[in-house]
Coordinates of C-alpha atoms in Angstrom, one line a residue:
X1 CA 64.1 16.1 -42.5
X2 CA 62.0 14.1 -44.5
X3 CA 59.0 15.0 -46.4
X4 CA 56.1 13.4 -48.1
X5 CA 54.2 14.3 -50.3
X6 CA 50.8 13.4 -50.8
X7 CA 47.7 13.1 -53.1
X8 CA 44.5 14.7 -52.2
X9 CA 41.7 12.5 -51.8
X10 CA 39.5 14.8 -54.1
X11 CA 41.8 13.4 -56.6
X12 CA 42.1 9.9 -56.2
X13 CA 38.4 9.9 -56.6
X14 CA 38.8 11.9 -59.7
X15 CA 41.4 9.1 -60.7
X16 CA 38.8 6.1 -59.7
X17 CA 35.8 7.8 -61.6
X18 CA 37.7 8.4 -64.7
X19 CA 38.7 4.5 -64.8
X20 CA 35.2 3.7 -63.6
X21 CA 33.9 5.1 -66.8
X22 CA 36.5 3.6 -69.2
X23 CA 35.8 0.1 -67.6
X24 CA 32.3 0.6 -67.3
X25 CA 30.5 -2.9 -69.1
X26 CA 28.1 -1.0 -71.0
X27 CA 30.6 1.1 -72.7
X28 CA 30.5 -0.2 -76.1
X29 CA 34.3 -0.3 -77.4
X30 CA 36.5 -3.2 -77.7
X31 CA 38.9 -4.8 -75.1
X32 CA 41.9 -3.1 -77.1
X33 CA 40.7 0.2 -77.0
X34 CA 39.3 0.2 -73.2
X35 CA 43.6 -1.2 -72.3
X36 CA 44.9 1.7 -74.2
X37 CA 42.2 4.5 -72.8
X38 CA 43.3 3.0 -69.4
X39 CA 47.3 2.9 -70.0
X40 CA 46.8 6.8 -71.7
X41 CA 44.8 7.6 -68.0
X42 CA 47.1 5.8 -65.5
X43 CA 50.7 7.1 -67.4
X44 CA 49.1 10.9 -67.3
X45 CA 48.3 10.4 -64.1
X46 CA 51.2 8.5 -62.5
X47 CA 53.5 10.8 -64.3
X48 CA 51.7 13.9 -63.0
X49 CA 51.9 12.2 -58.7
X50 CA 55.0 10.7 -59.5
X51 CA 57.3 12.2 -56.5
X52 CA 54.1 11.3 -54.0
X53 CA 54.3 8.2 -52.1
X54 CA 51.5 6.3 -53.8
X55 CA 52.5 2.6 -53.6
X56 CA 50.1 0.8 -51.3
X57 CA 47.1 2.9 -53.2
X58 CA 48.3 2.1 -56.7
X59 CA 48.4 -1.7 -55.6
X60 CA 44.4 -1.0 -54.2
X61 CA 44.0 0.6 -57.5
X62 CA 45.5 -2.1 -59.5
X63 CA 43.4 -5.0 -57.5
X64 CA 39.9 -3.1 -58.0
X65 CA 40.7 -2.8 -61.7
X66 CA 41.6 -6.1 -62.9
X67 CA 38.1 -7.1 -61.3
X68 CA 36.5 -4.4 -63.4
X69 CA 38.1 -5.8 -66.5
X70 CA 37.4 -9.3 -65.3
X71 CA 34.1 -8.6 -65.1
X72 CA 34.1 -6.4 -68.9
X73 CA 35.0 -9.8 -70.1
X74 CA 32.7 -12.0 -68.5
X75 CA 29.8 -9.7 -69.6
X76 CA 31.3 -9.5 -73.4
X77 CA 31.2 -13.3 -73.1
X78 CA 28.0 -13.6 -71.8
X79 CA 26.2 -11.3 -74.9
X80 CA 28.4 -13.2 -77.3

């Protein structure tokens, strides 16, 4: 018999919020420090879910945050 194991949704939106904030444009810190906030989030968190089957959302996850950052770029380029 197999089994899954799954993440609550309470915490994927705990997951999402914390990145929102860290990628958030207004935030004033530099690209370097907002990468290594995010790895420090996603390896704590990953590491904590890692026997769930979380695939297909981490790919969601991934997508929505390289627009973020796209978009913390584009906005530091902008004010430059």
């Amino acid at each position: 018999m197999l089994h899954l194991l799954v993440v609550f949704s309470n915490s994927w939106k705990g997951l999402w919020q914390k990145l929102k904030t860290i990628t958030r444009k207004t935030t004033p810190m530099s690209f370097e420090e907002r990468i290594q906030k995010l790895k420090e989030v996603q390896r704590g968190w990953v590491n904590n879910f890692r026997m769930a089957s979380i695939l297909n959302k981490l790919e969601d996850l991934d997508g929505w945050l390289r627009n973020r950052l796209r978009y913390c770029i584009w906005h530091h380029w902008c004010r430059a």
